[in-house]
CSV table of C-alpha atoms (C1' of nucleotides) in Angstrom, one decimal:
chain,number,residue,atom,x,y,z
X,288,MET,CA,-44.7,14.1,40.6
X,289,SER,CA,-41.2,13.1,40.2
X,290,ALA,CA,-39.3,11.7,43.1
X,291,ARG,CA,-36.9,14.6,42.9
X,292,SER,CA,-39.6,17.2,43.2
X,293,GLU,CA,-40.4,15.8,46.6
X,294,LYS,CA,-36.9,16.6,47.9
X,295,PRO,CA,-36.9,20.4,48.5
X,296,LYS,CA,-33.1,20.4,49.0
X,297,LYS,CA,-32.4,19.3,45.4
X,298,LYS,CA,-33.1,22.1,43.0
X,299,PRO,CA,-34.2,21.1,39.5
X,300,ARG,CA,-31.5,21.0,36.9
X,301,LYS,CA,-30.3,24.4,36.1
X,302,ASN,CA,-29.3,23.3,32.6
X,303,PRO,CA,-31.8,21.2,30.7
X,304,ASN,CA,-30.2,18.4,28.6
X,305,LYS,CA,-30.4,20.3,25.4
X,306,ASN,CA,-28.2,23.1,26.7
X,307,LYS,CA,-25.8,20.8,28.4
X,308,ALA,CA,-23.2,21.2,25.7
X,309,LYS,CA,-23.2,24.9,26.0
X,310,ALA,CA,-23.0,24.8,29.8
X,311,ALA,CA,-20.1,22.4,29.8
X,312,VAL,CA,-17.6,24.5,27.8
X,313,LYS,CA,-16.9,27.3,30.2
X,314,PRO,CA,-16.3,25.3,33.3
X,315,LEU,CA,-14.1,22.9,31.3
X,316,LEU,CA,-11.9,25.7,29.9
X,317,ALA,CA,-11.7,27.3,33.3
X,318,TRP,CA,-10.6,24.0,34.8
X,319,TYR,CA,-8.1,23.6,32.0
X,320,ASP,CA,-6.6,27.0,32.6
X,321,LYS,CA,-6.1,26.0,36.2
X,322,HIS,CA,-5.1,22.3,35.9
X,323,ALA,CA,-3.6,21.9,32.5
X,324,ARG,CA,-0.6,19.5,32.7
X,325,VAL,CA,2.8,20.7,31.6
X,326,LEU,CA,3.8,18.4,28.7
X,327,PRO,CA,6.8,18.7,26.5
X,328,TRP,CA,4.8,19.1,23.3
X,329,ARG,CA,2.3,21.5,24.7
X,330,ALA,CA,2.6,25.3,24.1
X,331,ARG,CA,2.5,27.4,27.2
X,332,LYS,CA,0.0,30.2,27.4
X,333,GLY,CA,0.8,32.9,24.9
X,334,GLU,CA,3.2,30.6,22.9
X,335,THR,CA,2.4,29.6,19.4
X,336,PRO,CA,2.2,25.8,18.9
X,337,ASP,CA,4.7,24.2,16.5
X,338,PRO,CA,2.6,22.1,14.1
X,339,TYR,CA,5.5,19.7,13.6
X,340,ALA,CA,5.8,19.1,17.4
X,341,VAL,CA,2.0,18.7,17.7
X,342,TRP,CA,1.9,16.2,14.8
X,343,LEU,CA,4.9,14.3,16.2
X,344,SER,CA,3.4,14.0,19.6
X,345,GLU,CA,0.0,13.0,18.4
X,346,ILE,CA,1.4,10.2,16.3
X,347,MET,CA,3.4,9.0,19.3
X,348,LEU,CA,0.5,9.3,21.6
X,349,GLN,CA,-1.7,7.0,19.6
X,350,GLN,CA,-2.5,4.2,22.0
X,351,THR,CA,0.5,5.1,24.0
X,352,THR,CA,0.7,6.7,27.4
X,353,VAL,CA,2.1,10.2,28.1
X,354,ALA,CA,4.8,8.8,30.4
X,355,THR,CA,6.1,6.4,27.7
X,356,VAL,CA,6.1,9.0,25.0
X,357,GLY,CA,8.0,11.7,26.8
X,358,PRO,CA,11.6,10.5,26.3
X,359,TYR,CA,10.9,9.4,22.7
X,360,PHE,CA,9.4,12.8,21.8
X,361,MET,CA,12.5,14.6,23.2
X,362,ARG,CA,14.9,12.4,21.4
X,363,PHE,CA,13.1,12.8,18.1
X,364,LEU,CA,12.7,16.6,18.4
X,365,THR,CA,16.4,17.0,19.3
X,366,ARG,CA,17.6,14.8,16.5
X,367,TRP,CA,15.2,16.0,13.9
X,368,PRO,CA,14.0,19.5,14.9
X,369,THR,CA,12.0,20.2,11.7
X,370,VAL,CA,9.8,18.2,9.4
X,371,GLU,CA,12.4,18.7,6.6
X,372,ALA,CA,15.1,17.2,8.8
X,373,LEU,CA,13.0,14.2,9.6
X,374,ALA,CA,12.0,13.8,5.9
X,375,ALA,CA,15.7,13.5,5.1
X,376,ALA,CA,16.4,10.8,7.7
X,377,PRO,CA,17.0,7.2,6.6
X,378,GLN,CA,14.2,4.9,7.6
X,379,GLU,CA,16.6,2.7,9.4
X,380,GLU,CA,17.5,5.5,11.8
X,381,VAL,CA,13.9,6.4,12.4
X,382,MET,CA,13.1,2.7,13.3
X,383,LYS,CA,16.0,2.7,15.7
X,384,GLU,CA,14.7,5.7,17.5
X,385,TRP,CA,11.2,4.3,17.5
X,386,ALA,CA,12.3,0.9,18.9
X,387,GLY,CA,10.4,0.0,22.0
X,388,LEU,CA,7.5,2.4,21.3
X,389,GLY,CA,5.4,-0.2,19.5
X,390,TYR,CA,3.0,-0.1,16.6
X,391,TYR,CA,5.9,0.2,14.2
X,392,SER,CA,3.8,1.1,11.2
X,393,ARG,CA,3.5,4.5,12.9
X,394,ALA,CA,7.2,5.0,12.4
X,395,ARG,CA,7.1,4.1,8.7
X,396,ASN,CA,4.1,6.4,8.2
X,397,LEU,CA,5.8,9.1,10.2
X,398,LEU,CA,8.6,9.2,7.7
X,399,ALA,CA,6.3,8.9,4.7
X,400,CYS,CA,4.2,11.8,6.1
X,401,ALA,CA,7.2,13.9,6.7
X,402,LYS,CA,8.3,13.4,3.1
X,403,VAL,CA,4.9,14.5,1.7
X,404,VAL,CA,4.7,17.5,3.9
X,405,SER,CA,8.2,18.5,3.1
X,406,SER,CA,8.0,18.0,-0.7
X,407,GLU,CA,4.3,18.8,-1.4
X,408,TYR,CA,3.4,21.3,1.2
X,409,GLY,CA,6.7,23.2,1.5
X,410,GLY,CA,7.3,21.9,5.0
X,411,LYS,CA,4.0,23.4,6.2
X,412,PHE,CA,1.3,21.1,7.6
X,413,PRO,CA,-2.1,21.7,6.1
X,414,GLU,CA,-4.6,23.2,8.5
X,415,ARG,CA,-7.8,21.6,7.4
X,416,ILE,CA,-9.0,18.2,8.6
X,417,GLU,CA,-9.8,17.0,5.1
X,418,GLU,CA,-6.2,17.5,3.9
X,419,LEU,CA,-4.6,16.3,7.1
X,420,GLY,CA,-6.6,13.1,6.9
X,421,LYS,CA,-5.1,12.2,3.6
X,422,LEU,CA,-1.6,12.1,5.0
X,423,PRO,CA,-0.1,8.7,6.0
X,424,GLY,CA,-0.7,7.7,9.6
X,425,ILE,CA,-3.2,10.5,10.2
X,426,GLY,CA,-6.8,9.3,10.8
X,427,PRO,CA,-9.9,11.1,12.0
X,428,TYR,CA,-8.6,11.7,15.5
X,429,THR,CA,-5.2,13.0,14.7
X,430,ALA,CA,-6.5,15.2,11.8
X,431,ALA,CA,-8.9,16.9,14.2
X,432,ALA,CA,-6.3,17.1,17.0
X,433,ILE,CA,-3.7,18.8,14.8
X,434,SER,CA,-6.3,21.2,13.2
X,435,ALA,CA,-7.5,22.2,16.6
X,436,ILE,CA,-4.4,22.2,18.7
X,437,ALA,CA,-1.8,23.4,16.2
X,438,PHE,CA,-4.0,25.8,14.2
X,439,GLY,CA,-6.9,26.7,16.6
X,440,ARG,CA,-9.5,25.6,14.2
X,441,SER,CA,-12.9,24.4,15.5
X,442,ALA,CA,-12.6,20.6,15.1
X,443,THR,CA,-14.3,17.8,17.1
X,444,VAL,CA,-11.5,15.7,18.6
X,445,VAL,CA,-12.6,12.3,19.7
X,446,ASP,CA,-10.2,9.9,21.3
X,447,GLY,CA,-10.6,7.3,24.0
X,448,ASN,CA,-10.8,9.9,26.7
X,449,VAL,CA,-13.4,12.0,24.9
X,450,GLU,CA,-15.4,8.8,24.3
X,451,ARG,CA,-15.5,8.1,28.0
X,452,VAL,CA,-16.3,11.6,29.1
X,453,VAL,CA,-19.1,12.0,26.5
X,454,ALA,CA,-20.5,8.5,27.2
X,455,ARG,CA,-20.8,9.4,30.8
X,456,LEU,CA,-21.9,13.0,30.4
X,457,PHE,CA,-24.9,11.8,28.4
X,458,ASP,CA,-25.2,8.4,30.0
X,459,LEU,CA,-24.9,6.6,26.7
X,460,ARG,CA,-25.2,2.9,27.5
X,461,THR,CA,-24.9,1.3,24.1
X,462,PRO,CA,-21.6,-0.7,24.0
X,463,LEU,CA,-18.6,0.4,22.0
X,464,PRO,CA,-18.0,0.4,19.1
X,465,ALA,CA,-21.7,0.7,18.1
X,466,VAL,CA,-22.1,3.9,20.2
X,467,LYS,CA,-19.3,5.8,18.4
X,468,PRO,CA,-21.5,7.7,16.0
X,469,GLU,CA,-23.7,8.9,18.8
X,470,ILE,CA,-20.7,9.9,20.8
X,471,ARG,CA,-19.3,11.9,17.9
X,472,GLU,CA,-22.7,13.6,17.5
X,473,LYS,CA,-22.7,14.7,21.1
X,474,ALA,CA,-19.1,15.7,21.1
X,475,ALA,CA,-19.7,17.9,18.0
X,476,THR,CA,-22.4,19.8,20.0
X,477,LEU,CA,-19.8,20.5,22.6
X,478,THR,CA,-17.0,21.8,20.3
X,479,PRO,CA,-16.6,25.5,20.8
X,480,GLU,CA,-15.8,27.9,18.0
X,481,LYS,CA,-13.0,29.6,20.0
X,482,ARG,CA,-10.2,27.8,21.9
X,483,ALA,CA,-11.1,24.5,20.3
X,484,GLY,CA,-7.6,23.3,20.9
X,485,ASP,CA,-7.7,24.1,24.6
X,486,PHE,CA,-11.1,22.5,24.8
X,487,ALA,CA,-9.9,19.3,23.1
X,488,GLN,CA,-7.0,19.1,25.5
X,489,ALA,CA,-9.2,19.9,28.4
X,490,MET,CA,-11.5,17.0,27.5
X,491,MET,CA,-8.5,14.6,27.2
X,492,ASP,CA,-6.9,15.9,30.4
X,493,LEU,CA,-10.2,15.4,32.2
X,494,GLY,CA,-10.5,11.9,30.9
X,495,ALA,CA,-6.9,11.1,31.9
X,496,THR,CA,-6.9,12.6,35.4
X,497,VAL,CA,-10.5,12.9,36.6
X,498,CYS,CA,-13.0,11.0,34.5
X,499,THR,CA,-10.8,7.9,34.6
X,500,PRO,CA,-11.8,4.4,33.4
X,501,LYS,CA,-11.9,3.1,37.0
X,502,ASN,CA,-12.9,5.0,40.1
X,503,PRO,CA,-13.5,8.4,38.5
X,504,SER,CA,-13.0,11.3,40.8
X,505,CYS,CA,-16.4,12.9,40.2
X,506,ASN,CA,-16.0,15.2,43.2
X,507,ARG,CA,-13.2,16.9,41.4
X,508,CYS,CA,-15.0,17.2,38.1
X,509,PRO,CA,-15.8,20.7,36.9
X,510,ILE,CA,-19.0,19.4,35.1
X,511,ASN,CA,-20.2,16.9,37.6
X,512,ASP,CA,-23.5,18.8,37.9
X,513,LEU,CA,-24.2,18.2,34.2
X,514,CYS,CA,-23.3,14.5,34.2
X,515,ASP,CA,-26.2,12.1,33.5
X,516,ALA,CA,-24.2,9.0,34.4
X,517,ARG,CA,-23.3,10.4,37.7
X,518,GLU,CA,-26.9,11.1,38.4
X,519,ALA,CA,-27.8,7.6,37.3
X,520,GLY,CA,-24.9,6.0,39.1
X,521,THR,CA,-23.6,4.4,35.9
X,522,GLN,CA,-20.3,6.3,35.6
X,523,SER,CA,-18.0,3.5,36.6
X,524,VAL,CA,-19.4,1.1,34.0
X,525,LEU,CA,-19.4,3.5,31.0
X,526,PRO,CA,-18.6,3.3,28.3
X,527,ALA,CA,-19.8,-0.2,28.0
X,528,ARG,CA,-17.6,-2.5,25.9
X,529,ALA,CA,-18.2,-5.7,24.0
X,530,PRO,CA,-16.6,-8.7,25.7
X,531,LYS,CA,-13.0,-9.2,24.7
X,532,LYS,CA,-11.9,-12.4,22.9
X,533,PRO,CA,-9.3,-14.7,24.4
X,534,ARG,CA,-5.7,-14.3,23.2
X,535,PRO,CA,-4.3,-17.4,21.4
X,536,VAL,CA,-0.9,-18.7,22.3
X,537,ARG,CA,1.7,-19.2,19.6
X,538,ARG,CA,5.1,-20.8,19.8
X,539,GLY,CA,8.4,-20.7,18.0
X,540,ALA,CA,12.1,-21.0,18.3
X,541,CYS,CA,14.9,-18.6,17.5
X,542,PHE,CA,18.6,-18.8,17.1
X,543,TRP,CA,21.2,-16.7,18.8
X,544,LEU,CA,24.3,-17.1,16.7
X,545,THR,CA,27.5,-15.4,17.8
X,546,ARG,CA,30.8,-15.0,16.1
X,547,GLY,CA,33.3,-13.5,18.5
X,548,GLU,CA,31.7,-10.4,19.9
X,549,GLU,CA,29.0,-10.2,17.2
X,550,VAL,CA,25.5,-11.6,16.8
X,551,TRP,CA,23.7,-12.5,13.6
X,552,LEU,CA,20.5,-10.4,13.1
X,553,ARG,CA,18.1,-10.0,10.2
X,554,ARG,CA,15.4,-7.5,9.2
X,555,ARG,CA,11.8,-8.4,9.2
X,556,PRO,CA,9.6,-7.7,6.1
X,557,GLU,CA,8.3,-4.1,5.8
X,558,LYS,CA,4.7,-5.0,6.4
X,559,GLY,CA,3.0,-6.9,9.1
X,560,LEU,CA,4.0,-7.6,12.7
X,561,LEU,CA,7.1,-5.7,13.8
X,562,GLY,CA,7.5,-4.7,10.1
X,563,GLY,CA,10.9,-3.2,9.2
X,564,MET,CA,12.4,-4.1,12.6
X,565,MET,CA,15.4,-6.3,13.3
X,566,GLU,CA,15.1,-9.8,14.8
X,567,VAL,CA,16.9,-12.8,15.8
X,568,PRO,CA,16.4,-15.4,13.1
X,569,GLY,CA,13.9,-18.1,14.0
X,570,THR,CA,11.1,-20.5,12.9
X,571,PRO,CA,7.7,-19.2,11.9
X,572,TRP,CA,5.5,-18.7,14.9
X,573,ASP,CA,3.0,-21.5,15.2
X,574,LYS,CA,-0.4,-20.1,14.5
X,575,ARG,CA,-2.4,-22.8,16.1
X,576,ASP,CA,-4.3,-21.7,19.2
X,577,LEU,CA,-2.7,-23.7,22.0
X,578,SER,CA,-4.4,-21.8,24.8
X,579,PRO,CA,-6.5,-23.8,27.3
X,580,GLY,CA,-9.9,-24.4,25.9
X,581,ALA,CA,-8.9,-24.2,22.3
X,582,GLY,CA,-9.3,-28.0,22.1
X,583,ILE,CA,-5.6,-28.6,21.6
X,584,LYS,CA,-3.4,-30.2,24.2
X,585,THR,CA,-0.2,-28.4,25.0
X,586,VAL,CA,3.0,-29.5,26.6
X,587,ASP,CA,4.1,-28.1,30.0
X,588,ARG,CA,5.1,-24.6,29.3
X,589,HIS,CA,7.8,-24.6,31.9
X,590,ARG,CA,9.7,-27.6,30.9
X,591,ASN,CA,13.2,-26.9,29.6
X,592,VAL,CA,12.8,-29.0,26.5
X,593,THR,CA,9.6,-28.7,24.6
X,594,GLU,CA,8.1,-31.9,23.3
X,595,PRO,CA,6.6,-32.0,19.8
X,596,LEU,CA,3.2,-30.5,20.0
X,597,GLN,CA,0.4,-32.9,19.7
X,598,SER,CA,-1.8,-32.7,16.7
X,599,ALA,CA,-5.4,-32.3,17.6
X,600,LYS,CA,-8.2,-34.4,16.3
X,601,ASP,CA,-8.6,-32.2,13.2
X,602,GLY,CA,-5.3,-33.5,11.9
X,603,ASP,CA,-6.3,-36.9,10.6
X,604,LYS,CA,-10.0,-36.8,9.8
X,605,GLY,CA,-9.6,-34.7,6.7
X,606,GLY,CA,-12.5,-32.7,8.0
X,607,GLY,CA,-11.1,-29.3,7.9
X,608,ASP,CA,-7.5,-28.3,8.2
X,609,LYS,CA,-8.2,-24.7,8.8
X,610,THR,CA,-4.9,-24.1,10.4
X,611,GLY,CA,-1.6,-23.4,8.7
X,612,THR,CA,1.0,-20.8,8.4
X,613,ASP,CA,1.2,-17.8,6.2
X,614,ASP,CA,4.1,-19.2,4.3
X,615,MET,CA,2.8,-22.7,3.9
X,616,PRO,CA,-0.9,-22.8,3.6
X,617,GLY,CA,-2.3,-26.2,4.2
X,618,HIS,CA,0.8,-27.5,5.8
X,619,THR,CA,0.8,-28.6,9.4
X,620,PRO,CA,2.1,-25.7,11.4
X,621,LEU,CA,3.5,-27.9,14.1
X,622,ASP,CA,7.2,-27.7,14.0
X,623,HIS,CA,8.8,-30.9,15.1
X,624,ALA,CA,12.3,-29.9,14.0
X,625,PRO,CA,13.0,-26.3,14.8
X,626,LEU,CA,16.7,-26.8,14.0
X,627,ASP,CA,15.7,-27.1,10.3
X,628,HIS,CA,15.1,-23.4,10.5
X,629,ALA,CA,18.5,-22.6,12.0
X,630,PRO,CA,20.7,-20.2,10.0
X,631,LEU,CA,23.4,-22.8,9.7
X,632,ASP,CA,24.4,-26.2,11.0
X,633,ALA,CA,26.1,-25.8,14.4
X,634,ASP,CA,26.1,-27.2,17.9
X,635,TRP,CA,22.9,-25.6,18.9
X,636,LYS,CA,22.1,-25.6,22.6
X,637,LEU,CA,18.6,-25.0,23.9
X,638,VAL,CA,18.7,-22.3,26.6
X,639,PRO,CA,16.6,-23.5,29.5
X,640,GLY,CA,13.2,-21.7,29.9
X,641,LEU,CA,11.1,-19.7,27.5
X,642,VAL,CA,10.9,-16.2,26.4
X,643,GLU,CA,7.3,-15.0,26.8
X,644,HIS,CA,5.8,-11.9,25.3
X,645,THR,CA,2.2,-10.7,25.0
X,646,PHE,CA,1.2,-8.8,21.9
X,647,THR,CA,-2.2,-7.2,21.4
X,648,HIS,CA,-3.8,-10.2,19.8
X,649,PHE,CA,-1.7,-13.2,20.9
X,650,HIS,CA,0.7,-14.5,23.4
X,651,LEU,CA,4.1,-15.8,22.2
X,652,GLU,CA,6.4,-18.4,23.7
X,653,LEU,CA,9.8,-18.6,22.2
X,654,GLU,CA,12.6,-21.2,22.6
X,655,VAL,CA,16.1,-19.8,22.3
X,656,TYR,CA,18.9,-21.8,20.9
X,657,THR,CA,22.5,-20.6,21.0
X,658,ALA,CA,25.6,-21.5,19.0
X,659,THR,CA,28.9,-19.9,17.9
X,660,THR,CA,30.5,-20.1,14.5
X,661,ARG,CA,33.6,-18.9,12.7
X,662,LYS,CA,32.0,-18.4,9.3
X,663,LYS,CA,32.1,-14.9,7.9
X,664,LEU,CA,28.9,-15.3,6.0
X,665,VAL,CA,25.6,-17.0,6.8
X,666,PRO,CA,23.1,-18.1,4.1
X,667,GLY,CA,20.2,-15.7,3.7
X,668,GLU,CA,19.8,-12.1,4.6
X,669,GLY,CA,21.3,-10.7,7.7
X,670,ALA,CA,24.2,-8.9,9.3
X,671,TRP,CA,26.7,-9.3,12.1
X,672,VAL,CA,26.1,-6.8,14.8
X,673,PRO,CA,28.6,-6.1,17.6
X,674,LEU,CA,27.1,-7.1,20.9
X,675,ASP,CA,27.8,-3.8,22.5
X,676,GLU,CA,25.8,-2.1,19.7
X,677,ILE,CA,22.6,-4.1,19.8
X,678,ALA,CA,20.9,-1.7,22.3
X,679,GLY,CA,21.0,0.9,19.5
X,680,GLU,CA,19.5,-1.4,16.9
X,681,ALA,CA,15.9,-1.4,15.8
X,682,LEU,CA,15.1,-4.3,18.0
X,683,PRO,CA,11.6,-4.6,19.3
X,684,THR,CA,11.0,-5.5,22.9
X,685,VAL,CA,10.4,-9.2,22.3
X,686,MET,CA,13.8,-9.5,20.6
X,687,ARG,CA,15.5,-7.6,23.5
X,688,LYS,CA,14.0,-10.2,25.8
X,689,VAL,CA,15.5,-12.9,23.5
X,690,ALA,CA,18.9,-11.3,23.8
X,691,ALA,CA,18.7,-11.0,27.5
X,692,HIS,CA,17.6,-14.7,27.7
X,693,ALA,CA,20.5,-15.8,25.5
X,694,MET,CA,23.0,-13.8,27.4
X,695,PRO,CA,21.8,-13.6,31.0
X,696,ASP,CA,25.0,-11.9,32.0
X,697,ALA,CA,24.6,-9.1,29.5
X,698,GLY,CA,21.2,-7.9,30.3
X,699,GLN,CA,22.5,-4.5,31.2
X,700,LEU,CA,23.3,-3.9,27.6
X,701,PHE,CA,19.7,-2.7,27.4
X,702,ALA,CA,19.9,-0.8,30.7
X,703,LYS,CA,18.5,2.5,29.5
X,704,ARG,CA,18.6,4.8,26.6
U,19,DG,C1',-16.9,-3.9,10.6
U,20,DA,C1',-13.8,-6.6,12.7
U,21,DG,C1',-9.1,-8.0,13.1
U,22,DA,C1',-4.1,-6.7,12.9
U,23,DC,C1',-1.0,-4.0,15.0
U,24,DG,C1',3.3,-3.2,20.7
U,25,DT,C1',4.3,-1.9,24.9
U,26,DG,C1',4.5,-0.8,29.8
U,27,DG,C1',2.1,0.9,33.9
U,28,DA,C1',-1.7,0.5,37.1
U,29,DC,C1',-4.6,-2.2,40.0
M,16,DT,C1',-0.4,-12.5,38.6
M,17,DG,C1',-3.4,-11.5,35.2
M,18,DT,C1',-6.2,-8.2,33.1
M,19,DC,C1',-7.1,-3.8,31.4
M,20,DC,C1',-6.2,-0.3,28.4
M,21,DA,C1',-3.7,4.4,26.5
M,22,DA,C1',-4.2,11.2,22.8
M,23,DG,C1',-5.9,5.1,16.7
M,24,DT,C1',-4.9,3.7,11.9
M,25,DC,C1',-5.2,0.7,8.2
M,26,DT,C1',-7.2,-3.0,5.7
DNA sequence: GAGACGTGGAC
DNA sequence: TGTCCAAGTCT
């Protein structure tokens, strides 16, 4: 009675849904044998994977693209060829090498993990998911990935790629993140006993090159005949996601202080945003949401001189001052006098324009003031850094933008590493 | 469970 | 040009 049965050309499914998992493994492994990408951290056929290299690559690849990771991975492996070598490295050096990769807690956890493996495991990574998952920076995904890829254990590896492939393969329409448990269930039925590492990488390669977020190349997919979403025509909208929230805009000012051929930098606190990285000293970043629609009027973003931010209607009514900064709860976060935060009194000049940078959860607009001094010491914590050495410092990208804005003629200092 | 936590490339 | 989002983890 089904519509399909009336079409003689279309044969009924050879593989009923319940056997789909079993049917998918072989074609996926065959596809992987033929199309596997050559990646610096990936063992070639017949080679034994280096657990240290697998771990290092998996940490770097968290929320980070293959193309971005490549050079960082090579530099780390060259400089610290073993987990013991890395464990002995000063954190400062690790942060410098990590600068630009983002998610800096990964770098701190990387070092912490190396020390544990080195001192408590004799330099050998544990093989089981349960042990791996206890190590700093290793969560469910990375534990399974190391167990499968480095040690060939049968572990279910679920990353963003696998989520997408599985959601489509089984036409799971519940939005993320609610659908995650179901995805994991289905993924577990797929996981083979043998070649689990290859299988995990096959799924991730498939998601990265064929079963892509937009315009998936279903015609090239080795398991397209098993795909429920393709049959239903839902592949391009899966996995469904909850609507994203708007990014607030924050503002601040920072101070580019030079003394001869040196600039004054300081280190950020260990925890939190850009934790442990260097920065140009500045004001706190206004936490008030100034984005359009937030009910607060903003000044023209492109003016050279920023006017004092207008306080919104919540300022005077005593109704609820729910805004404030971390440092000064209850205080107005509007900074009418940025120079009060300058490292010292000087003839500060506002550099025309703004430095803009978008983080995961907010957009930042930064004014940059410049001045020179002859003083050897500046109140507070910090250090004079030679200008020709700042490229090697642990400066996050937003601070490199600040440097380039303050010294437009010296942008090439950050040319490449 | 939801928010914090970076960056750069693709479209 | 702006939006999406990538081999997630931690709190």
